[in-house]
Coordinates of C-alpha atoms in Angstrom, one line a residue:
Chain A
X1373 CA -2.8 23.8 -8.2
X1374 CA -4.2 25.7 -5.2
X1375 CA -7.4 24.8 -4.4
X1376 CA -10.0 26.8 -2.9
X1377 CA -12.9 25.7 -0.3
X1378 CA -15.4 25.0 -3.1
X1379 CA -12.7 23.4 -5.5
X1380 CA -11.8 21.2 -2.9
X1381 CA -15.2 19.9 -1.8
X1382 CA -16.7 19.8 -5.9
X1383 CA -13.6 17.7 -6.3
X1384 CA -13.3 15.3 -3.3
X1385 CA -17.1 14.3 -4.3
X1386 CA -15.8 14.0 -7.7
X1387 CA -13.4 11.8 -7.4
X1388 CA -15.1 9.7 -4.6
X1389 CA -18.4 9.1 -6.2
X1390 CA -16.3 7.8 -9.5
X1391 CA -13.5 5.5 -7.6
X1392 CA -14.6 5.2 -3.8
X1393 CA -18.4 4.4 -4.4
X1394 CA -18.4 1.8 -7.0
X1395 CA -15.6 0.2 -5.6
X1396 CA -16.9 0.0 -2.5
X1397 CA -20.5 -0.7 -3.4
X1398 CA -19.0 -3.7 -5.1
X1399 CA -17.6 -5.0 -1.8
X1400 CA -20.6 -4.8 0.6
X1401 CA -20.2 -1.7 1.9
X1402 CA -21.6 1.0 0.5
X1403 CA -22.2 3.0 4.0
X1404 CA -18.2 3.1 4.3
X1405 CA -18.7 5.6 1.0
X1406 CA -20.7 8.5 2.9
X1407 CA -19.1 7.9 6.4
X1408 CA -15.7 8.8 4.3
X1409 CA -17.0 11.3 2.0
X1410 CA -18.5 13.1 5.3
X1411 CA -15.2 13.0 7.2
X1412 CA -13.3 13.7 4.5
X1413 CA -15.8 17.0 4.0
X1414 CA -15.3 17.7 7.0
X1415 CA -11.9 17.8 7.1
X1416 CA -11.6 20.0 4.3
X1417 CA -13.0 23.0 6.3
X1418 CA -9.8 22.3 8.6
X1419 CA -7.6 22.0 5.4
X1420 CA -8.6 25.1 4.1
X1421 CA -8.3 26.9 7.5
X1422 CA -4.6 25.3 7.8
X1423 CA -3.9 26.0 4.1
X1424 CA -4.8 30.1 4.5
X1425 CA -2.4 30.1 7.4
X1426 CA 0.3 29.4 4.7
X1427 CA 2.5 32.8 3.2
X1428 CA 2.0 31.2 -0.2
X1429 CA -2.0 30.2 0.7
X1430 CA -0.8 26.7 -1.6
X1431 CA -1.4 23.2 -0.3
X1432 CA 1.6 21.0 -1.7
X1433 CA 1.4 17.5 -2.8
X1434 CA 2.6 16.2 0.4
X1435 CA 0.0 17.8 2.2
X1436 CA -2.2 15.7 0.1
X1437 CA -0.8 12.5 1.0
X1438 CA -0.3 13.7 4.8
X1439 CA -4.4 14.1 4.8
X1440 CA -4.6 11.0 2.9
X1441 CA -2.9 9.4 5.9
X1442 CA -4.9 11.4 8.5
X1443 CA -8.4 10.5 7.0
X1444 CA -7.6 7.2 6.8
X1445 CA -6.4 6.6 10.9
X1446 CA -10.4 8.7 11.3
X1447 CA -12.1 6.7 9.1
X1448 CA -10.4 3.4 10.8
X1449 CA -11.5 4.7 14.3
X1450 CA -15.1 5.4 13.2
X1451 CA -15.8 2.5 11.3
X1452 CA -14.5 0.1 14.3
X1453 CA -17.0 1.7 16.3
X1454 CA -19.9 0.8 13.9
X1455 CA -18.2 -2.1 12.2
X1456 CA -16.4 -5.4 12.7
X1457 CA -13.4 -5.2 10.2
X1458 CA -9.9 -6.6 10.2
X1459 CA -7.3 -4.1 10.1
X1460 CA -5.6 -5.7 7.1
X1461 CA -8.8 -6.1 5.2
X1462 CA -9.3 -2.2 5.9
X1463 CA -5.7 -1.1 5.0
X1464 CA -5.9 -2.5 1.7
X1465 CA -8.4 -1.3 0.6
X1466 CA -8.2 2.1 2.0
X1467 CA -4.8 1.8 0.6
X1468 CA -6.2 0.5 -2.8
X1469 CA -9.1 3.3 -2.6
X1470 CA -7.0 6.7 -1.8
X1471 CA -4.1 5.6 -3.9
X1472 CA -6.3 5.1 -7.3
X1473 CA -8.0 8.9 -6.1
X1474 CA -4.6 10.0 -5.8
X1475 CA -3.7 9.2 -9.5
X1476 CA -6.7 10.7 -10.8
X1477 CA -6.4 13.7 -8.7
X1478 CA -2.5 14.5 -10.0
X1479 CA -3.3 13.3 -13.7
X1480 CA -6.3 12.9 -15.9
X1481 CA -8.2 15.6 -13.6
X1482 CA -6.2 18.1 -15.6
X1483 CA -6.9 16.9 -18.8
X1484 CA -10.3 16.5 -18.1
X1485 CA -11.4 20.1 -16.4
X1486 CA -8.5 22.7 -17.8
X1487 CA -10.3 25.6 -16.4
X1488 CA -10.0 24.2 -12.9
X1489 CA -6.4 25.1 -11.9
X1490 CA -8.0 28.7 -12.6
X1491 CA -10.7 28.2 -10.6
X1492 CA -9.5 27.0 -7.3
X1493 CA -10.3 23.6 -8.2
X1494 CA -13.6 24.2 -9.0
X1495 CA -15.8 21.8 -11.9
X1496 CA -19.0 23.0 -11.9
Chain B
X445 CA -6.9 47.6 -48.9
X446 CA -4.8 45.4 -46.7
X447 CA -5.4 41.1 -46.0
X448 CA -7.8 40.1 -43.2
X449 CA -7.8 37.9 -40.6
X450 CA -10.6 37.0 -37.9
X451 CA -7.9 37.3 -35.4
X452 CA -4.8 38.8 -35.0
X453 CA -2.1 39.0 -32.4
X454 CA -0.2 41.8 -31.9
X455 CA 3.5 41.2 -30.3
X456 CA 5.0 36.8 -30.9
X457 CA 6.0 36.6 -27.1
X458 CA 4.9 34.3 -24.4
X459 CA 1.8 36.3 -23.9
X460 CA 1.1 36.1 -27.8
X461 CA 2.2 32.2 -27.7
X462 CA -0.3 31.5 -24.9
X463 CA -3.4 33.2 -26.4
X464 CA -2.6 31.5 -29.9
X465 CA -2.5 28.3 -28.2
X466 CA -5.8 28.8 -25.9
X467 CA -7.3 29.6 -29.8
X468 CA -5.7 26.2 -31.4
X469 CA -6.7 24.2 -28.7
X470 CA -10.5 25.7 -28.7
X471 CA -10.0 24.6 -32.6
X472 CA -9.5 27.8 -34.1
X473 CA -8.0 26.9 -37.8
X474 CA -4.0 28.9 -37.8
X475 CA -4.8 30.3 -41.1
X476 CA -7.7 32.3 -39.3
X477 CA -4.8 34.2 -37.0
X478 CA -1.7 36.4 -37.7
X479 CA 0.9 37.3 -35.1
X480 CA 3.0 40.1 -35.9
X481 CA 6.9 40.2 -34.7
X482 CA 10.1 40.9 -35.0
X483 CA 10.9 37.9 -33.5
X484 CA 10.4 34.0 -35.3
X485 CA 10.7 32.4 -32.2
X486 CA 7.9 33.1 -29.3
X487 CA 11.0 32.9 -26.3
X488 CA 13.4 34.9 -28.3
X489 CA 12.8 38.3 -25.7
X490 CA 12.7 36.5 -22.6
X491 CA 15.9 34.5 -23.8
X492 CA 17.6 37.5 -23.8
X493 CA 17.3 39.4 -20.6
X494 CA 17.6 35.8 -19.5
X495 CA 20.8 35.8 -21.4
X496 CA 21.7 39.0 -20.6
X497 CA 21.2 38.6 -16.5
X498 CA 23.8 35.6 -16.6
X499 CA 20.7 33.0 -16.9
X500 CA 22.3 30.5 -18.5
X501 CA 19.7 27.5 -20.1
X502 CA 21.0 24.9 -17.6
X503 CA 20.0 27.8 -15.0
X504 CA 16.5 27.5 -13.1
X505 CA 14.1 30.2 -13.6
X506 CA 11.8 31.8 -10.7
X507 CA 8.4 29.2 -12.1
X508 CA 6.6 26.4 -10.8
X509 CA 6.4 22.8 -12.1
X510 CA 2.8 23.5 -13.4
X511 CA 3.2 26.6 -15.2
X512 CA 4.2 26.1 -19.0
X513 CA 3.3 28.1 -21.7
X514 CA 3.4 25.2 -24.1
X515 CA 1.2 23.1 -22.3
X516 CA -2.6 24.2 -22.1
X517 CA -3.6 21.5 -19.7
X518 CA -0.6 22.2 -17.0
X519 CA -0.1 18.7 -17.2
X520 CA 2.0 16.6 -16.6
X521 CA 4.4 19.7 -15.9
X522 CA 7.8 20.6 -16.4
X523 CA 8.9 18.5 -13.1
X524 CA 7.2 15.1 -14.3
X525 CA 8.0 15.7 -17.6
X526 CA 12.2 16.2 -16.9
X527 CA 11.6 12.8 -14.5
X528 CA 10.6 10.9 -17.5
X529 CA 12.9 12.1 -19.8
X530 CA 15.8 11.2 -17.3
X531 CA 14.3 7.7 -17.6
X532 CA 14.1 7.6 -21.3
X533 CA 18.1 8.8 -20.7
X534 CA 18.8 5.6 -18.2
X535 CA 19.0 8.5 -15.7
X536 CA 17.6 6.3 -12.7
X537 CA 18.5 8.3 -9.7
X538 CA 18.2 11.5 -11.5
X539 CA 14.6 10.5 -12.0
X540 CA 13.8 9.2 -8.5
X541 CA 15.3 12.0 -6.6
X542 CA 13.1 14.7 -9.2
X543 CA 10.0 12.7 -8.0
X544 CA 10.6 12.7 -4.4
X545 CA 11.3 16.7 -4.7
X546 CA 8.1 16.7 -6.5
X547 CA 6.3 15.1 -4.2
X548 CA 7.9 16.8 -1.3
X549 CA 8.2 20.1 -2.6
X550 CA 8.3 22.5 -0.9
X551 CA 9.5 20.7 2.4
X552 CA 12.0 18.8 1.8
X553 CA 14.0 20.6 -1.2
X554 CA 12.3 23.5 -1.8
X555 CA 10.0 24.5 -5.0
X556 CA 10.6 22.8 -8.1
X557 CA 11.7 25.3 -10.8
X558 CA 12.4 24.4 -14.7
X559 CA 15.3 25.3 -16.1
X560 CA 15.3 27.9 -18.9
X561 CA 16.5 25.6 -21.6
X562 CA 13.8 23.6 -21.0
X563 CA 11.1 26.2 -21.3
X564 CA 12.8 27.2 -24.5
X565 CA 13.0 23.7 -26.2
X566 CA 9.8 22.6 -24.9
X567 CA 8.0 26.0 -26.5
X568 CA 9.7 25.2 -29.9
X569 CA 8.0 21.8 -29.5
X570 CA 5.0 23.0 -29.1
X571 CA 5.2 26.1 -31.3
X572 CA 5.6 23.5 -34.0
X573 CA 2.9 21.5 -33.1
X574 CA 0.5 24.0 -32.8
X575 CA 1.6 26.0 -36.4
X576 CA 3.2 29.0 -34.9
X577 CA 4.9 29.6 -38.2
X578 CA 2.4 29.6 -40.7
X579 CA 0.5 32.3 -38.7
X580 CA 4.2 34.8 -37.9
X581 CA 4.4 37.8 -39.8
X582 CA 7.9 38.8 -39.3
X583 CA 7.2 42.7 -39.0
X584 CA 6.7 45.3 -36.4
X585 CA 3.2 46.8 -35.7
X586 CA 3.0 50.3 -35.8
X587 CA -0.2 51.4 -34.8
X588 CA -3.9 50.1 -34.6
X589 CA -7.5 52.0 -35.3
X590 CA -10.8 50.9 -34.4
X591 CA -12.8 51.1 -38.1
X592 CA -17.4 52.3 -38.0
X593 CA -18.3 48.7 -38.7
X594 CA -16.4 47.4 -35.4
X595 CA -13.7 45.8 -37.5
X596 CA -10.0 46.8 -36.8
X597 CA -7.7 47.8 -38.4
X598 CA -3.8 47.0 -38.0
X599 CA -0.7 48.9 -40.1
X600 CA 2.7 47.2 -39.5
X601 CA 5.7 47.3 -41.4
X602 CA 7.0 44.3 -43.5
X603 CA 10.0 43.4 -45.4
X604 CA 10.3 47.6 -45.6
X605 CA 6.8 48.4 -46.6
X606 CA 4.2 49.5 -44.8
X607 CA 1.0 47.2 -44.8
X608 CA -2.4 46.8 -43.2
X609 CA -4.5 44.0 -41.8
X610 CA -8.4 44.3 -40.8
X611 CA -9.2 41.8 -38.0
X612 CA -12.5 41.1 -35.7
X613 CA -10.3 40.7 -32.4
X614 CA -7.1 42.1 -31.5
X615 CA -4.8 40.7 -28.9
X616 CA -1.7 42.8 -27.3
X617 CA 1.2 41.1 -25.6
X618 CA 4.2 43.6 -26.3
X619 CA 6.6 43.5 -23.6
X620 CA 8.4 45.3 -21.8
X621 CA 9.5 47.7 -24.6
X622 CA 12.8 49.8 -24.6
X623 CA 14.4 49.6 -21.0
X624 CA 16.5 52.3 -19.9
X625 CA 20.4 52.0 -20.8
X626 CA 21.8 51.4 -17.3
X627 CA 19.2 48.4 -16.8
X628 CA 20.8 45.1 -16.3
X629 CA 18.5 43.2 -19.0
X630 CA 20.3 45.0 -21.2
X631 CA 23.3 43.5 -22.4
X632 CA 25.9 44.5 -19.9
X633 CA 28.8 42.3 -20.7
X634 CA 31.1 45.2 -20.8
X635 CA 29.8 46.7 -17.8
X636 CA 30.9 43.7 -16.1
X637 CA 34.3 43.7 -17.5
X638 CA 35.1 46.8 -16.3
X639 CA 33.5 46.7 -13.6
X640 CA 35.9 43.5 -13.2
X641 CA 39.5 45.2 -14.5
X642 CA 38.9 48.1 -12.2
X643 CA 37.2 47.3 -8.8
X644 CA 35.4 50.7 -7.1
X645 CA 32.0 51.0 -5.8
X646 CA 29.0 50.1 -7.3
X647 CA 25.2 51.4 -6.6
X648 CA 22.6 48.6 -7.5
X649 CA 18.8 50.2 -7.6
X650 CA 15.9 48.0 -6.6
X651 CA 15.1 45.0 -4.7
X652 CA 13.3 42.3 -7.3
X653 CA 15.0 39.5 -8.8
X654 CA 17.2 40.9 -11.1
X655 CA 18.5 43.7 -8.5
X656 CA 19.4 40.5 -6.2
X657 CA 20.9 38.4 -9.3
X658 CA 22.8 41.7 -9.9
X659 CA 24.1 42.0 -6.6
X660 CA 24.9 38.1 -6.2
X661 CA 27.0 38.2 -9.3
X662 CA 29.0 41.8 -8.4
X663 CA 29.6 40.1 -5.1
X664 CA 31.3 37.1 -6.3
X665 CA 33.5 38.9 -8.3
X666 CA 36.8 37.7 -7.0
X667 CA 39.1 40.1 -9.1
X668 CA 42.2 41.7 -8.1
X669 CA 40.7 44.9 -7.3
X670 CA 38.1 45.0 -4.1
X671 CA 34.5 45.4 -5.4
X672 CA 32.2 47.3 -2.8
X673 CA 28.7 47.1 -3.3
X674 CA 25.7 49.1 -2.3
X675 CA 22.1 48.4 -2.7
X676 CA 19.4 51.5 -2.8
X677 CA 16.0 49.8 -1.5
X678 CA 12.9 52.4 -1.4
X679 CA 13.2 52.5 1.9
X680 CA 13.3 50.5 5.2
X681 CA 10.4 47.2 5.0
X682 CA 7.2 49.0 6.7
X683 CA 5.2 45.9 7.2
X684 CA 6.3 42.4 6.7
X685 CA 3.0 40.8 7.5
X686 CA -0.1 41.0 5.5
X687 CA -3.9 41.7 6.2
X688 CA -3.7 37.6 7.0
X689 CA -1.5 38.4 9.7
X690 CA 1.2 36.3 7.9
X691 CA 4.5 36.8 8.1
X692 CA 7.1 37.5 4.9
X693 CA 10.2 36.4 5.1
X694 CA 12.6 38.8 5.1
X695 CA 16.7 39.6 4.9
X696 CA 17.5 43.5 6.0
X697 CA 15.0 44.9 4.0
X698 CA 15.0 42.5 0.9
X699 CA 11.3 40.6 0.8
X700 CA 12.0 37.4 0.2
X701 CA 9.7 34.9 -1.3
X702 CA 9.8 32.0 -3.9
X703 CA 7.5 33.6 -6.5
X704 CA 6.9 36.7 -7.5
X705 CA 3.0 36.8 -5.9
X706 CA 2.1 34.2 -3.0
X707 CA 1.2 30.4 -5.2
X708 CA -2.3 31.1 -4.1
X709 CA -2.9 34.6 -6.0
X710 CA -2.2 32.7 -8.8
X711 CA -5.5 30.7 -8.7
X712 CA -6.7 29.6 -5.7
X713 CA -7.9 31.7 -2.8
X714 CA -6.6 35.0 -3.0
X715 CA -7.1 35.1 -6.5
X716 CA -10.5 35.1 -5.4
X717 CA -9.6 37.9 -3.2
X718 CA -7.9 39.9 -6.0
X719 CA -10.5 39.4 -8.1
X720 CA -12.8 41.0 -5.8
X721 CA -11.5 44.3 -5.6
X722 CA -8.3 45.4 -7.9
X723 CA -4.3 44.5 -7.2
X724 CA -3.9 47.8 -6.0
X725 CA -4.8 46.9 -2.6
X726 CA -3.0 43.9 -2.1
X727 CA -0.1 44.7 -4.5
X728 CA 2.0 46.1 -1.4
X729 CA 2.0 42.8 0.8
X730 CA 1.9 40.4 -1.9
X731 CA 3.0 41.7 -5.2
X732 CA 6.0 44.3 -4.6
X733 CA 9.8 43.3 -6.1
X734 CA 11.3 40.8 -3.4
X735 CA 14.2 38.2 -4.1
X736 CA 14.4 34.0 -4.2
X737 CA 15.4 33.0 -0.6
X738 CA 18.1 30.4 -2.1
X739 CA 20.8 29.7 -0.1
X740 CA 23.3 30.9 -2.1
X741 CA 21.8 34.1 -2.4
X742 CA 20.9 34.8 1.5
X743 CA 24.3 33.1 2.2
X744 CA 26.6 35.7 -0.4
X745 CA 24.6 38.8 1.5
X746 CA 25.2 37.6 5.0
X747 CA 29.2 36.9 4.0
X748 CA 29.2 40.8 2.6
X749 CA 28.1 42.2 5.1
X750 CA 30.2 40.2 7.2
X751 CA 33.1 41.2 5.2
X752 CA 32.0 44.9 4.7
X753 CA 31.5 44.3 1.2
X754 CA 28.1 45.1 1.1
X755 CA 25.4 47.5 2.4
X756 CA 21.4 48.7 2.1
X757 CA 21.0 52.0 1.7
X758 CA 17.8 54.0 1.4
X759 CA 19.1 57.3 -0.1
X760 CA 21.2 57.5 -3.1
X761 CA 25.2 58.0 -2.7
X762 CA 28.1 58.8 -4.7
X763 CA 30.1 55.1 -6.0
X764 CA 31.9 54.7 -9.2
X765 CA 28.9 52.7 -10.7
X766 CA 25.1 52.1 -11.1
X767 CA 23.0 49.8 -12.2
X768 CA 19.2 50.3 -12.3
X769 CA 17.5 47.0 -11.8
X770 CA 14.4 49.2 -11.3
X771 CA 11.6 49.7 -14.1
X772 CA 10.7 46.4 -15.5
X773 CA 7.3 46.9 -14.9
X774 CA 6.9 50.3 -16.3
X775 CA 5.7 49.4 -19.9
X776 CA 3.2 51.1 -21.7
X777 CA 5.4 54.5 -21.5
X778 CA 8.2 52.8 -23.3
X779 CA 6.0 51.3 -25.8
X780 CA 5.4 53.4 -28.7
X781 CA 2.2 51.2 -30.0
X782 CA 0.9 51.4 -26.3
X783 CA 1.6 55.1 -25.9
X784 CA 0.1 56.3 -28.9
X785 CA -3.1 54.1 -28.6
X786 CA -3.5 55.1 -25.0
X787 CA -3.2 59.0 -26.4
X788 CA -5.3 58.5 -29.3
X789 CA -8.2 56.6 -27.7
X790 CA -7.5 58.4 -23.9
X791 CA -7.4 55.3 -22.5
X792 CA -7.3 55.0 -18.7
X793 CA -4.3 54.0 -17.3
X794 CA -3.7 52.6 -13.9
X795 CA -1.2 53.3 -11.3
X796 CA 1.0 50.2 -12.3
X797 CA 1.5 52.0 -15.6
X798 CA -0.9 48.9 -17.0
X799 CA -4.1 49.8 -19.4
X800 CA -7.5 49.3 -17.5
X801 CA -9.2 46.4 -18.5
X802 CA -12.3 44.3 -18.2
X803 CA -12.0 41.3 -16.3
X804 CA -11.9 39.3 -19.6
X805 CA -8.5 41.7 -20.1
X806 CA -10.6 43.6 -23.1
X807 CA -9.7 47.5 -23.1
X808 CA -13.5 48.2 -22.9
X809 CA -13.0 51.9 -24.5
X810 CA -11.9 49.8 -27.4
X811 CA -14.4 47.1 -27.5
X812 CA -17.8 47.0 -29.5
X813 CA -20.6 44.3 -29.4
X814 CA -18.7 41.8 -31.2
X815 CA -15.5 43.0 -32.0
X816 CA -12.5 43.0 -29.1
X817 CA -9.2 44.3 -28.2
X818 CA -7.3 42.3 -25.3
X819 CA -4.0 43.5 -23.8
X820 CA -1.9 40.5 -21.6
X821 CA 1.5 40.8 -20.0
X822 CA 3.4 43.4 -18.3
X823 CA 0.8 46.4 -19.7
X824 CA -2.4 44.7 -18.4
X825 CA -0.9 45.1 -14.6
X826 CA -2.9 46.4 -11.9
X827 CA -6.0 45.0 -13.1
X828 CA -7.6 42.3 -11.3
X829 CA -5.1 39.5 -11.9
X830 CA -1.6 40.4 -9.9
X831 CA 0.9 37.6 -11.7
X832 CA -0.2 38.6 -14.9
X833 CA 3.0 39.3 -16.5
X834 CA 4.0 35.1 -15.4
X835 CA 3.7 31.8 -17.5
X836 CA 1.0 31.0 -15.4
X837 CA -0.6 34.3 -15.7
X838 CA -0.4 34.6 -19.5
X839 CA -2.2 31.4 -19.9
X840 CA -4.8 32.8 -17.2
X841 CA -5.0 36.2 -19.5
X842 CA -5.3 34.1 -22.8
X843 CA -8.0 31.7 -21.7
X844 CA -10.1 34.6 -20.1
X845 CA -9.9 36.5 -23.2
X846 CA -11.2 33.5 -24.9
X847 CA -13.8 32.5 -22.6
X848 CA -15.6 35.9 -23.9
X849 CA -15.5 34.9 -27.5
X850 CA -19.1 34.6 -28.3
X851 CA -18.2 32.2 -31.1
X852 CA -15.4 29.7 -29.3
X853 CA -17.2 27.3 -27.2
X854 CA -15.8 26.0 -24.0
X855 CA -14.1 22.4 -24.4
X856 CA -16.0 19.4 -23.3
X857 CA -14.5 16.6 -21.5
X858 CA -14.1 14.4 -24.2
X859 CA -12.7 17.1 -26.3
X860 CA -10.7 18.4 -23.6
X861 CA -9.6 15.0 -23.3
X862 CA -8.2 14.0 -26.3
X863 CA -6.8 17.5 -27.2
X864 CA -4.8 16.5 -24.6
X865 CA -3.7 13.3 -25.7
X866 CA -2.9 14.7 -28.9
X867 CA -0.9 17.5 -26.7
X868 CA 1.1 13.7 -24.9
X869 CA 1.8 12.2 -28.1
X870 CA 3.1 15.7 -30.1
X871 CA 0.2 15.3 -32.8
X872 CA 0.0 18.3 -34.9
X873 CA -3.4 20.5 -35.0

């Protein structure tokens, strides 16, 4: 599927307000939900900048996990400068975090929204 | 007085097979829809120009994972799907290495592209499923009239009589009707043979797929007698990069790229762009005939050129054969429904040879307030959708069409949901 601007910032709330937030919520640290929400936003404006630069306009899997791996060095160097965490602690559960989004992202999304891979990734 | 249906489908191809399931999975009952063809089986067509360009079913075809005709949802696709079933198979690596080119694509090992047996079997799968058969009338249409009281009215022949069939929507998906003689989805066995036994020059017209498949082949002839071949392209590549300022790859003046329209015009961004103002001005960057860049294919060029084997040429010469891999596109001329419907009604055609449509892919001359006539495929080209004549596209075509059925509502996410999981376990609807 090749998402478009909109698609890709309808779906990264999506996805993060239904497996980020109450995961993270349940842990204590519900702030860590909008600082990576906002980054991740964020990024997707370089994403899609990146992505158009592209003959075939797509954004592949592995650019998906490349991101995921990008966002999650950011969101380490932001949080250390507002919180104390252990980098273990924080790579698990990153880890944990982007890898359930992931799933849902590649799977059930589809069989949950068909119209979407018409619409550039777009629910609403 | 003919039989009525609230919907019927005119042509039992792809495009047909798509818009029937779009209907079945909205939960439209099969006895409410006909589908007239010749054909029993929805891939019997494309089987045989695959067949008859060398495809073989163990042969990949020019698709993505994601676009399947027998699968409304797009998931999981062809790729996950042939992963599993080398599982199920005790296929270990098989499975692992399919993964990592599917997660990698297209970096590591390029695109991942089903192979045409599996398109086929899966569509049977599905067809069954779905109740493909209890809606196929095996007959061929011969014309269609728009009746006062915005019904329609459809005459076909049947088991050598002439019948007739009154329907609230119409939906055309015909092909790509007659193709000229010389054309290599013809059969062309013979051709081949003899082209074979006797060596000589051949001319090869065109520069899509099928002129590049054609050229491939001739050039690996290894017969006795030297084989000299000599493609006639349209003319030297003008511009190789596109309003984006993006660069197409390109081999002497072969365009080379994976699908037959950039992945994006397909549904993400420049689909948007398309959308916004017609193919027509995009067609020439994006949409014109170009080639696969496989390996094999670039390699075979750059080894007859090397070897004088081969050359471009952009007026036509004198050689012992030709083959015109030109004209697949061209369909509504070659269609007698299509032609005498677009002379009957004066329907507008476009420069693609494709019958203006809405955006919904309704011929709006033909449309009143309730009743509709869609056309998908090869003859709805140069609207606002380029791919349209694709898997991907067909299921695009069917599921706009329904989206402006007043009376099929869209699918919630619970229904959506488990039509899906009836879809994963093969439950029939």
């Amino acid at each position: 599927m090749t998402p478009t601007l909109a698609g890709r910032i309808e779906t990264r709330i999506f996805i993060n307000a239904i497996i980020a937030f109450p995961i993270l919520a349940t842990l204590g640290f519900p702030e860590v939900f909008f600082i990576m929400l906002a980054i991740g936003v964020a990024m997707d404006f370089a994403y899609n900048f990146l992505q158009l630069k592209r003959w075939d306009g797509d954004w592949p899997l592995v650019f998906v996990i490349i991101s995921g791996l990008v966002e999650g060095v950011i969101l380490w160097a932001a949080l250390s400068l507002i919180i104390r965490l252990d980098l273990k602690t924080y790579l698990s559960m990153y880890g944990i975090i982007w890898l359930l989004m992931f799933i849902l992202q590649a799977s059930f999304l589809h069989a949950l929204f068909p119209y979407r891979r018409f619409r550039g990734g777009r629910i609403l | 007085m003919g039989s009525s249906k609230k919907y019927v489908l005119v042509g039992g191809g792809i495009g047909s097979f798509c818009f029937y399931n779009c209907l079945r999975v909205h939960g439209v009952p099969s006895n409410d829809i006909s589908v007239i063809s010749p054909n029993s089986r929805p891939y019997e067509q494309l089987k045989l120009y695959c067949d008859n360009l060398g495809l073989k079913s163990e042969d990949r075809l020019r698709s993505d994972s994601g676009s399947r005709p027998d699968n409304f949802w797009g998931f999981p696709g062809y790729g996950l799907s042939e992963a599993v079933e080398a599982i199920h198979n005790k296929q270990l690596i098989k499975s692992i290495s399919l993964l990592i080119k599917l997660i990698c694509e297209p970096i590591v090992f390029g695109y991942y592209t089903p192979t045409a047996g599996r398109v086929y079997k899966s569509i049977d799968k599905e067809a069954k499923r779905i109740g493909w058969k209890d809606s196929l009338i095996i007959g061929k249409a011969l014309s269609l009239t728009k009746l006062p009281d915005n019904k329609y009215a459809v005459t076909y022949k049947n088991q050598g009589k002439r019948k007739k069939m009154i329907a609230d929507y119409i939906h055309l998906s015909l092909g790509h009707g007659g193709l000229g003689k010389d054309s290599p989805y013809k059969d062309n066995k013979s051709l081949f043979t003899k082209i074979r036994r006797s060596g000589g020059s051949v001319l090869v017209v065109g520069r899509g797929t099928a002129a590049a498949k054609t050229v491939e082949q001739l050039l690996s002839i290894n017969g006795k007698k030297p084989i000299q071949v000599v493609s006639l392209h349209r003319g030297e590549l003008a511009s190789h990069k596109d309003y984006r300022n993006r660069k197409q790859r390109k081999l002497m003046s072969w365009r080379l790229q994976q699908f037959n329209w950039p992945r994006s015009a397909f549904g993400g961004e420049l689909l948007e762009i398309i959308n916004g103002s017609g193919v027509n001005e995009y067609e020439d960057f994006w949409g014109s005939p170009s080639a696969i860049p496989e390996k094999n294919f670039i390699q075979t060029i750059k080894d007859g050129v090397k070897n004088r084997r081969y050359e471009i040429v952009y007026k036509k010469v004198k050689t012992n054969y030709v083959i015109n891999c030109t004209g697949f596109r061209e369909s509504t001329e070659r269609n007698d429904l299509y032609t005498r419907l677009i002379k009957k009604y004066n329907l507008p055609v476009n420069k693609n040879g494709g019958i203006k449509t809405g955006e919904h892919f309704e011929i709006e001359e033909l449309c009143s307030y309730k009743g509709r006539v869609f056309v998908s495929g090869v003859a709805a080209a140069g609207n606002n959708y380029g791919p349209v004549d694709s898997f991907l596209g067909l299921q695009y075509a069917a599921l706009k069409a329904t989206e402006s059925i007043s009376e099929i509502k869209p699918l919630s996410l619970e229904e959506s949901f488990s039509g899906w999981l009836k879809w994963l376990k093969g439950e029939k609807i």
